[in-house]
Amino acid sequence: MVWGLIVEHMYLSLISVGIAIIISVPLGIWLTRHQRIADPIIGVTAVFQTIPSLALLVFLVPFVGTGKTPAIIALTVYGLLPILRNTYLGILGVDRSVIEAGVGMGMTNRQVLWMVEFPLALNVIMGGIRTAAVLIVGVATVAGLIGAGGLGDLIYRGLQTYNTGLILGGALPAALLAIALDFVLKKIEIRVKPKGDKVKQPKTGTRKLRWVAVAAALLIVPIAVFVGMSNADQAKSDTPGQGDVADNAKQTDHTITISGKPFTEQEIMVYMMGHLIEAHTDLNVTYESFVGGTAPVFDGLRRGDYDLYVEYTGTGLMNILGEKTINDPDKAYERVKKRFQEAYDLVWLKPIGFNNAYTLTIREKDAKKWGVETISDLERVAGELTLGSEPEFLEREDGYAGLQKTYGFEFAATQSMDSGIIYKAIKNEKVDVIDAYATDGRIPAFNLKVLEDDKKLFPPYYAAPLIRADTLKKHPELEDVLNKLADKIDNETMQKLNARVDIDKEQYEDVAVDFLKEAGLID
């Protein structure tokens, strides 16, 4: 698994570096001949550099989908500035007397560029390429959030499951890749650096350029070929219930693709639905890489990147439809079911049973010390407490903003952090209150207490399979099969299933299959 992710990371990085070179080097040379517009164009690339990497990735998803394509586009954008700027400055920095010597020898403008200016500027250009390469390898870790794979997938899963080993398993190879790539490029830089100040004869300059091209090909082509082979092998081994990939490609109508959001509960449910489908139909199932949050996974379902995932009624009502809270669970479900069919041609199947609503959660010992049972009880101590939460919670109307309006108090401070870090923070007393999901297995495991939402701020978040209508039309048997999960998993059961992954470190798929067998849903 790790080797496959390393290869994916190298693929994303090297392809992006290659494309950035192809764009930036010719553009930088052209700008040296059109210096009036050089500053504005370089300024535009600098603006792109200031856009946060995650924001750029998520922005691209609605236009080009999830996976490697938006990741490569974003990484290429991040590599443009250092290469473009160094190319421009490197060419301009060539000593004018050397250029005039070339002209005096009877060289044309093109010959001066390729036999004098470019070779002498090559070490500066290579410096920009090295900077871009290291930057791209680092930023590529974020690509895992939109299903592009790479070592970021390990890091994100480690954060979600509080697994330091996974975090290090992604971070250390990424750092080593950056160091190794910088070392290789440094060797190339040394090799192509002109010796002395004399103008090189055409034969020598041509040989240097040829050497650079060969070195780049030796670096990039084997990786690209290896990745292609690895992806084919991985598709064969990672797709449960499938035989040869080529045969399955001819039977796409008989394959259901399932995805989900990148946290424990969703990953368990993805495998649960997949094994249920395979056990009760003749359909094959593939699992799409998990993407970063509601918007990407919903957009992917609408586009047809996959057929099915588990969504929550509160998320569908407020985040996707943009409507007001409906606190009655049945009315909320009927509303999203009707509106999704009308607006998106997507079908909500029957709720699975658990309500993964937002909660405010504190340590059990603090609840006893402060005499706190409900969110309203927090008012008398909130001014001294720090809230740790996901960034999304701080922005949502049914999150911190709604909390302030509904309950009339705010905390002394807030800290935004990933959901995997939140539990570590409250356990180590770095924060006092966290926003948690009701079905999280770490709540009982870490001796935490969920406070009663006595003023009904948080809407119901009942989970249900969300499927494309055209998929259901092709395979109507899926409705009865997936509805076998209806009302089978309550909050307590889901907490235990999540805890088996987050606390006991079991595999998502094993936990899903065990439940299906215990519930008598598969043999």
Coordinates of C-alpha atoms in Angstrom, one line a residue:
M1 CA 0.0 0.0 0.0
V2 CA 2.7 2.5 1.0
W3 CA 4.8 1.8 -2.1
G4 CA 1.7 2.4 -4.3
L5 CA 1.1 5.7 -2.6
I6 CA 4.8 6.7 -3.0
V7 CA 4.6 5.9 -6.7
E8 CA 1.4 8.0 -7.0
H9 CA 3.1 10.9 -5.1
M10 CA 6.1 10.7 -7.5
Y11 CA 3.8 10.6 -10.5
L12 CA 1.8 13.7 -9.4
S13 CA 5.0 15.6 -8.5
L14 CA 7.1 14.7 -11.6
I15 CA 4.3 15.3 -14.1
S16 CA 3.5 18.6 -12.5
V17 CA 7.1 19.7 -12.5
G18 CA 7.5 18.6 -16.1
I19 CA 4.4 20.6 -17.2
A20 CA 5.6 23.6 -15.2
I21 CA 8.9 23.5 -17.0
I22 CA 7.3 23.2 -20.4
I23 CA 5.2 26.3 -19.7
S24 CA 7.6 28.5 -17.7
V25 CA 10.9 28.1 -19.5
P26 CA 9.6 29.2 -23.0
L27 CA 7.5 31.9 -21.4
G28 CA 10.4 33.2 -19.4
I29 CA 12.6 33.4 -22.6
W30 CA 9.8 35.1 -24.5
L31 CA 9.4 37.7 -21.7
T32 CA 13.1 38.6 -22.0
R33 CA 12.3 39.8 -25.5
H34 CA 9.1 41.6 -24.4
Q35 CA 10.2 43.1 -21.1
R36 CA 7.3 45.7 -20.9
I37 CA 4.8 43.0 -20.0
A38 CA 7.2 40.8 -18.0
D39 CA 6.3 42.3 -14.6
P40 CA 2.5 41.9 -15.0
I41 CA 2.7 38.3 -16.2
I42 CA 5.2 37.3 -13.4
G43 CA 2.9 39.2 -11.0
V44 CA -0.1 37.0 -12.0
T45 CA 1.9 33.8 -11.3
A46 CA 2.8 35.3 -8.0
V47 CA -0.8 35.9 -7.2
F48 CA -1.6 32.2 -7.9
Q49 CA 1.2 31.3 -5.5
T50 CA -0.6 33.1 -2.7
I51 CA -3.8 31.0 -3.0
P52 CA -3.9 28.3 -0.3
S53 CA -3.3 24.9 -1.9
L54 CA -6.5 23.3 -0.4
A55 CA -8.6 26.2 -1.6
L56 CA -7.2 25.9 -5.2
L57 CA -7.8 22.1 -5.2
V58 CA -11.4 22.4 -4.0
F59 CA -12.1 25.3 -6.4
L60 CA -11.0 23.0 -9.4
V61 CA -13.2 20.1 -8.4
P62 CA -16.5 21.4 -9.8
F63 CA -14.8 22.1 -13.2
V64 CA -12.6 19.1 -13.7
G65 CA -13.8 16.5 -11.2
T66 CA -11.9 14.8 -8.5
G67 CA -8.7 12.7 -8.7
K68 CA -5.4 13.3 -10.3
T69 CA -6.4 15.9 -13.0
P70 CA -7.3 18.8 -10.6
A71 CA -4.3 17.9 -8.4
I72 CA -1.8 18.1 -11.4
I73 CA -3.4 21.4 -12.5
A74 CA -3.0 22.9 -9.0
L75 CA 0.5 21.6 -8.5
T76 CA 1.6 22.9 -11.9
V77 CA 0.3 26.3 -11.0
Y78 CA 2.4 26.2 -7.8
G79 CA 5.5 25.4 -9.8
L80 CA 5.2 28.2 -12.3
L81 CA 6.5 31.2 -10.4
P82 CA 10.0 30.0 -9.4
I83 CA 10.8 28.5 -12.8
L84 CA 9.4 31.5 -14.7
R85 CA 11.2 34.1 -12.6
N86 CA 14.5 32.3 -12.6
T87 CA 14.4 31.7 -16.4
Y88 CA 13.6 35.4 -16.9
L89 CA 16.3 36.7 -14.5
G90 CA 18.8 34.0 -15.7
I91 CA 18.6 35.0 -19.3
L92 CA 18.7 38.7 -18.5
G93 CA 21.7 38.1 -16.2
V94 CA 24.0 36.8 -19.0
D95 CA 26.9 39.2 -19.5
R96 CA 26.3 41.5 -22.5
S97 CA 29.9 41.2 -23.6
V98 CA 29.6 37.5 -24.0
I99 CA 26.4 38.0 -26.1
E100 CA 28.2 40.6 -28.2
A101 CA 31.1 38.2 -28.7
G102 CA 28.6 35.6 -30.1
V103 CA 27.1 38.1 -32.4
G104 CA 30.6 39.1 -33.5
M105 CA 31.3 35.5 -34.4
G106 CA 28.4 35.7 -36.9
M107 CA 25.7 33.9 -34.8
T108 CA 22.0 34.6 -35.5
N109 CA 19.7 35.7 -32.7
R110 CA 18.4 32.1 -32.3
Q111 CA 22.0 30.8 -32.1
V112 CA 22.9 33.3 -29.5
L113 CA 19.9 32.2 -27.4
W114 CA 20.5 28.5 -27.6
M115 CA 24.3 28.4 -27.7
V116 CA 25.2 31.4 -25.5
E117 CA 22.4 32.8 -23.3
F118 CA 20.5 29.6 -22.4
P119 CA 23.6 27.5 -21.5
L120 CA 25.0 30.3 -19.3
A121 CA 21.6 30.9 -17.6
L122 CA 21.0 27.2 -17.1
N123 CA 22.3 27.0 -13.6
V124 CA 19.9 29.8 -12.5
I125 CA 17.0 28.1 -14.3
M126 CA 17.9 24.8 -12.6
G127 CA 17.7 26.7 -9.3
G128 CA 14.2 27.6 -10.0
I129 CA 13.3 24.1 -11.1
R130 CA 14.8 22.7 -7.8
T131 CA 12.7 25.2 -5.8
A132 CA 9.5 24.3 -7.7
A133 CA 10.2 20.6 -7.4
V134 CA 10.5 20.7 -3.6
L135 CA 7.5 22.9 -3.3
I136 CA 5.4 20.6 -5.4
V137 CA 6.3 17.5 -3.5
G138 CA 5.3 19.1 -0.3
V139 CA 2.0 20.6 -1.6
A140 CA 1.1 17.2 -3.3
T141 CA 0.3 15.8 0.2
V142 CA -2.9 17.9 0.1
A143 CA -4.0 16.2 -3.1
G144 CA -5.2 13.2 -1.0
L145 CA -8.1 15.2 0.2
I146 CA -9.7 15.2 -3.3
G147 CA -9.0 11.6 -4.1
A148 CA -5.8 12.0 -6.1
G149 CA -3.9 9.5 -3.9
G150 CA -0.3 10.0 -2.9
L151 CA 1.2 10.1 0.6
G152 CA -1.3 12.8 1.7
D153 CA -3.8 10.0 1.9
L154 CA -1.8 8.3 4.7
I155 CA -1.4 11.6 6.6
Y156 CA -5.1 12.5 6.4
R157 CA -6.2 9.0 7.5
G158 CA -3.7 9.2 10.4
L159 CA -5.2 12.5 11.5
Q160 CA -8.7 11.0 11.2
T161 CA -7.9 7.9 13.2
Y162 CA -5.4 9.4 15.7
N163 CA -2.7 7.1 14.3
T164 CA 0.8 8.6 14.6
G165 CA 2.2 5.7 12.6
L166 CA 0.1 6.6 9.6
I167 CA 1.0 10.3 9.8
L168 CA 4.7 9.5 9.9
G169 CA 4.3 6.9 7.2
G170 CA 3.1 9.7 4.9
A171 CA 5.2 12.6 6.1
L172 CA 8.6 11.0 6.2
P173 CA 8.5 9.4 2.7
A174 CA 7.3 12.8 1.4
A175 CA 10.2 14.6 3.0
L176 CA 12.6 12.0 1.7
L177 CA 11.2 12.3 -1.8
A178 CA 11.7 16.0 -1.7
I179 CA 15.3 15.6 -0.6
A180 CA 16.0 12.9 -3.2
L181 CA 14.5 14.9 -6.0
D182 CA 16.4 18.0 -5.0
F183 CA 19.6 15.9 -4.9
V184 CA 19.1 14.6 -8.4
L185 CA 18.3 18.0 -9.8
K186 CA 21.4 19.4 -8.1
K187 CA 23.5 16.8 -9.8
I188 CA 22.0 17.8 -13.1
E189 CA 22.6 21.5 -12.3
I190 CA 26.3 20.8 -11.6
R191 CA 26.6 18.8 -14.8
V192 CA 25.1 21.5 -17.0
K193 CA 26.9 24.4 -15.4
P194 CA 29.3 26.0 -18.0
K195 CA 33.0 25.7 -17.1
G196 CA 34.7 29.0 -17.4
D197 CA 33.5 32.2 -19.0
K198 CA 34.2 31.3 -22.6
V199 CA 31.4 31.1 -25.1
K200 CA 30.8 27.4 -25.9
Q201 CA 31.0 26.3 -29.5
P202 CA 27.7 25.1 -31.0
K203 CA 28.6 21.4 -30.7
T204 CA 29.3 21.6 -27.0
G205 CA 26.2 23.7 -26.2
T206 CA 24.0 21.3 -28.2
R207 CA 25.5 18.3 -26.3
K208 CA 24.7 19.9 -23.0
L209 CA 21.1 20.5 -24.0
R210 CA 20.8 17.0 -25.2
W211 CA 22.2 15.7 -21.9
V212 CA 19.6 17.6 -20.0
A213 CA 16.8 16.3 -22.2
V214 CA 18.0 12.7 -21.8
A215 CA 18.3 13.2 -18.0
A216 CA 14.7 14.5 -17.8
A217 CA 13.5 11.6 -19.9
L218 CA 15.3 9.1 -17.7
L219 CA 13.7 10.7 -14.6
I220 CA 10.1 11.1 -15.8
V221 CA 9.4 8.4 -18.4
P222 CA 10.1 5.3 -16.2
I223 CA 8.0 6.7 -13.4
A224 CA 5.1 7.4 -15.7
V225 CA 5.3 3.9 -17.1
F226 CA 5.7 2.3 -13.7
V227 CA 2.7 4.3 -12.4
G228 CA 0.6 3.1 -15.3
M229 CA 1.5 -0.5 -14.6
S230 CA 0.9 0.0 -10.8
N231 CA -2.5 1.5 -11.3
A232 CA -3.5 -1.4 -13.5
D233 CA -2.3 -3.9 -10.9
Q234 CA -3.9 -1.9 -8.1
A235 CA -7.3 -1.8 -9.9
K236 CA -7.1 -5.6 -10.1
S237 CA -6.2 -6.2 -6.5
D238 CA -8.2 -3.5 -4.8
T239 CA -11.6 -4.0 -6.5
P240 CA -13.5 -6.6 -4.4
G241 CA -15.5 -9.2 -6.3
Q242 CA -13.8 -8.4 -9.7
G243 CA -11.8 -10.5 -12.0
D244 CA -9.7 -9.1 -14.8
V245 CA -9.9 -5.3 -15.2
A246 CA -10.1 -5.5 -19.0
D247 CA -13.1 -7.8 -18.9
N248 CA -14.8 -5.5 -16.4
A249 CA -14.2 -2.5 -18.5
K250 CA -16.4 -4.1 -21.1
Q251 CA -19.2 -4.5 -18.5
T252 CA -19.4 -1.0 -17.0
D253 CA -23.1 -1.3 -16.8
H254 CA -22.7 -4.1 -14.3
T255 CA -20.3 -2.1 -12.0
I256 CA -21.4 0.1 -9.2
T257 CA -18.9 2.7 -8.0
I258 CA -19.3 3.8 -4.3
S259 CA -17.5 6.7 -2.6
G260 CA -17.8 8.7 0.6
K261 CA -16.3 11.4 2.8
P262 CA -12.9 10.8 4.4
F263 CA -13.8 9.8 7.9
T264 CA -14.2 6.5 9.7
E265 CA -17.9 6.2 9.7
Q266 CA -18.2 6.9 6.0
E267 CA -15.5 4.4 5.1
I268 CA -17.2 1.7 7.1
M269 CA -20.5 2.4 5.4
V270 CA -18.9 2.3 2.0
Y271 CA -17.7 -1.2 2.5
M272 CA -20.9 -2.2 4.2
M273 CA -23.0 -1.2 1.1
G274 CA -20.5 -2.7 -1.3
H275 CA -20.5 -6.1 0.3
L276 CA -24.3 -6.0 0.6
I277 CA -24.6 -5.3 -3.1
E278 CA -22.2 -8.1 -4.1
A279 CA -23.9 -10.6 -1.8
H280 CA -27.4 -10.0 -3.2
T281 CA -26.9 -9.1 -6.8
D282 CA -24.7 -10.1 -9.7
L283 CA -23.2 -6.5 -9.8
N284 CA -19.5 -5.7 -9.3
V285 CA -18.4 -3.0 -6.9
T286 CA -15.5 -0.5 -7.1
Y287 CA -14.6 1.9 -4.4
E288 CA -13.6 5.4 -5.4
S289 CA -11.0 7.3 -3.4
F290 CA -12.6 9.3 -0.7
V291 CA -12.6 13.1 -1.3
G292 CA -12.4 16.1 1.0
G293 CA -15.9 16.9 2.4
T294 CA -19.5 17.3 1.3
A295 CA -19.0 19.5 -1.8
P296 CA -16.6 17.4 -3.7
V297 CA -18.3 14.1 -3.0
F298 CA -21.7 15.5 -3.9
D299 CA -20.4 17.1 -7.1
G300 CA -18.8 13.9 -8.1
L301 CA -22.1 12.0 -7.6
R302 CA -24.0 14.6 -9.7
R303 CA -21.5 14.3 -12.5
G304 CA -21.6 10.5 -12.5
D305 CA -18.0 9.9 -11.2
Y306 CA -19.7 7.4 -9.0
D307 CA -23.1 6.0 -8.2
L308 CA -23.7 6.0 -4.5
Y309 CA -22.6 7.4 -1.1
V310 CA -24.1 7.9 2.4
E311 CA -25.3 11.4 3.1
Y312 CA -27.0 13.0 6.1
T313 CA -30.3 14.7 6.2
G314 CA -29.1 17.9 8.0
T315 CA -26.2 18.3 5.5
G316 CA -28.5 17.8 2.6
L317 CA -31.1 20.2 3.9
M318 CA -28.8 23.1 5.0
N319 CA -25.5 22.7 3.2
I320 CA -26.6 21.5 -0.2
L321 CA -30.2 22.8 -0.5
G322 CA -29.4 25.9 1.6
E323 CA -32.7 25.7 3.5
K324 CA -33.5 26.4 7.1
T325 CA -33.3 23.8 9.9
I326 CA -36.1 21.3 10.3
N327 CA -35.9 19.7 13.7
D328 CA -38.4 17.0 13.0
P329 CA -36.4 14.0 11.7
D330 CA -39.2 12.6 9.5
K331 CA -40.0 16.0 8.0
A332 CA -36.4 16.7 7.3
Y333 CA -36.0 13.4 5.5
E334 CA -39.1 13.9 3.4
R335 CA -38.0 17.4 2.5
V336 CA -34.5 16.3 1.2
K337 CA -36.0 13.3 -0.5
K338 CA -38.4 15.4 -2.5
R339 CA -36.1 18.3 -3.3
F340 CA -33.1 16.1 -4.3
Q341 CA -35.2 14.2 -6.7
E342 CA -36.6 17.4 -8.3
A343 CA -33.3 19.4 -8.3
Y344 CA -30.6 16.9 -8.9
D345 CA -32.3 13.6 -10.0
L346 CA -30.8 11.9 -6.9
V347 CA -32.7 9.5 -4.7
W348 CA -32.6 9.2 -0.9
L349 CA -33.2 5.6 0.2
K350 CA -34.4 4.6 3.7
P351 CA -32.4 6.0 6.7
I352 CA -29.9 3.6 8.2
G353 CA -30.9 4.5 11.8
F354 CA -28.1 6.5 13.4
N355 CA -28.2 10.3 13.8
N356 CA -24.7 11.7 13.5
A357 CA -25.5 15.2 14.7
Y358 CA -23.2 17.8 16.0
T359 CA -22.7 17.8 19.7
L360 CA -20.7 19.9 22.2
T361 CA -18.6 17.5 24.3
I362 CA -16.5 18.0 27.4
R363 CA -14.5 15.7 29.7
E364 CA -16.6 13.7 32.2
K365 CA -14.5 15.0 35.1
D366 CA -15.2 18.6 34.1
A367 CA -18.9 17.9 33.7
K368 CA -19.0 16.7 37.3
K369 CA -16.8 19.6 38.6
W370 CA -18.9 22.2 36.8
G371 CA -22.3 20.5 37.3
V372 CA -23.0 20.7 33.6
E373 CA -25.5 18.4 31.8
T374 CA -26.8 20.6 29.0
I375 CA -25.4 23.2 26.6
S376 CA -27.3 25.9 28.5
D377 CA -25.4 24.9 31.7
L378 CA -22.2 25.9 30.0
E379 CA -23.1 29.6 30.0
R380 CA -21.8 30.2 33.5
V381 CA -18.3 28.9 32.7
A382 CA -18.0 29.4 28.9
G383 CA -16.2 32.7 29.3
E384 CA -13.2 30.8 30.7
L385 CA -13.2 27.9 28.2
T386 CA -11.5 27.2 24.9
L387 CA -13.5 25.6 22.1
G388 CA -11.7 23.2 19.8
S389 CA -13.5 22.6 16.5
E390 CA -13.2 21.8 12.8
P391 CA -13.0 24.9 10.6
E392 CA -16.4 24.1 9.1
F393 CA -18.1 24.2 12.5
L394 CA -17.0 27.8 13.0
E395 CA -18.5 28.9 9.8
R396 CA -21.9 27.0 9.7
E397 CA -25.2 28.5 10.8
D398 CA -25.9 25.3 12.7
G399 CA -22.4 25.5 14.2
Y400 CA -20.7 28.2 16.4
A401 CA -22.7 31.1 14.9
G402 CA -25.9 29.4 15.6
L403 CA -24.7 28.5 19.1
Q404 CA -24.1 32.1 19.9
K405 CA -27.5 33.1 18.7
T406 CA -29.5 30.3 20.2
Y407 CA -27.7 30.0 23.6
G408 CA -26.5 33.6 24.0
F409 CA -22.9 33.0 25.0
E410 CA -19.5 32.6 23.4
F411 CA -16.3 30.9 24.5
A412 CA -13.1 32.8 25.7
A413 CA -11.2 31.4 22.6
T414 CA -11.6 29.1 19.7
Q415 CA -9.0 26.8 18.0
S416 CA -9.6 25.5 14.5
M417 CA -8.1 22.0 13.9
D418 CA -8.7 18.7 12.1
S419 CA -11.2 16.3 13.6
G420 CA -8.5 13.7 14.3
I421 CA -6.5 16.2 16.4
I422 CA -9.5 17.5 18.3
Y423 CA -9.7 14.4 20.5
K424 CA -6.0 14.5 21.3
A425 CA -6.4 18.2 22.3
I426 CA -9.2 17.6 24.7
K427 CA -7.6 14.5 26.1
N428 CA -4.4 16.5 26.8
E429 CA -6.4 19.4 28.2
K430 CA -5.3 21.8 25.4
V431 CA -9.0 22.7 24.9
D432 CA -12.0 22.4 27.1
V433 CA -14.9 21.8 24.7
I434 CA -15.0 20.2 21.3
D435 CA -17.6 19.9 18.6
A436 CA -18.0 16.1 18.1
Y437 CA -20.2 13.9 16.1
A438 CA -22.7 11.9 18.1
T439 CA -21.6 8.5 16.7
D440 CA -17.8 9.0 17.2
G441 CA -16.4 6.0 19.1
R442 CA -13.8 8.1 20.8
I443 CA -16.4 9.8 22.9
P444 CA -16.9 6.9 25.3
A445 CA -13.3 5.7 24.8
F446 CA -11.8 9.0 26.0
N447 CA -14.3 9.4 28.9
L448 CA -16.1 12.4 27.3
K449 CA -19.6 13.6 27.9
V450 CA -22.0 14.8 25.2
L451 CA -24.0 17.7 26.4
E452 CA -27.8 17.8 25.8
D453 CA -28.8 20.2 23.1
D454 CA -31.7 21.4 25.2
K455 CA -32.7 24.3 22.8
K456 CA -32.6 22.0 19.7
L457 CA -29.9 24.0 17.9
F458 CA -28.5 21.1 15.9
P459 CA -30.7 19.6 13.2
P460 CA -31.1 15.9 12.8
Y461 CA -28.3 14.2 10.7
Y462 CA -29.8 10.8 9.9
A463 CA -27.7 8.9 7.5
A464 CA -29.1 7.3 4.3
P465 CA -27.8 6.0 1.0
L466 CA -27.9 8.7 -1.7
I467 CA -28.0 7.2 -5.2
R468 CA -28.2 8.5 -8.8
A469 CA -31.7 8.0 -10.3
D470 CA -30.3 6.7 -13.6
T471 CA -28.3 4.0 -11.7
L472 CA -31.5 3.0 -9.9
K473 CA -33.3 2.8 -13.2
K474 CA -30.7 0.5 -14.6
H475 CA -30.5 -1.6 -11.5
P476 CA -33.8 -1.3 -9.6
E477 CA -32.8 -4.3 -7.4
L478 CA -30.4 -1.9 -5.6
E479 CA -33.3 -0.2 -3.7
D480 CA -34.4 -3.4 -1.9
V481 CA -30.8 -4.5 -1.3
L482 CA -29.6 -1.2 0.2
N483 CA -32.8 -0.8 2.2
K484 CA -31.9 -3.9 4.1
L485 CA -29.8 -1.5 6.2
A486 CA -32.8 0.6 7.1
D487 CA -33.0 1.1 10.9
K488 CA -30.3 -1.5 11.5
I489 CA -27.7 0.7 13.1
D490 CA -28.4 3.0 16.0
N491 CA -26.1 5.6 17.5
E492 CA -24.6 3.3 20.1
T493 CA -23.9 0.6 17.5
M494 CA -22.3 3.0 15.2
Q495 CA -20.1 4.3 18.1
K496 CA -18.9 0.8 18.7
L497 CA -18.2 0.2 15.0
N498 CA -16.2 3.4 14.8
A499 CA -14.3 2.6 18.0
R500 CA -13.1 -0.7 16.5
V501 CA -11.3 1.3 13.8
D502 CA -10.3 4.5 15.7
I503 CA -9.4 2.8 19.0
D504 CA -8.7 -0.9 18.3
K505 CA -7.1 -0.2 14.9
E506 CA -9.2 -2.7 12.9
Q507 CA -9.7 -2.4 9.2
Y508 CA -12.7 -0.6 7.9
E509 CA -13.7 -3.5 5.6
D510 CA -13.4 -6.1 8.4
V511 CA -15.6 -4.1 10.7
A512 CA -18.2 -3.7 7.9
V513 CA -18.3 -7.4 7.0
D514 CA -18.4 -8.5 10.6
F515 CA -21.5 -6.4 11.2
L516 CA -23.3 -7.6 8.1
K517 CA -22.7 -11.2 9.1
E518 CA -23.8 -10.6 12.7
A519 CA -27.0 -8.9 11.5
G520 CA -27.7 -11.8 9.2
L521 CA -27.5 -9.6 6.1
I522 CA -24.9 -11.7 4.4
D523 CA -23.6 -15.2 4.9

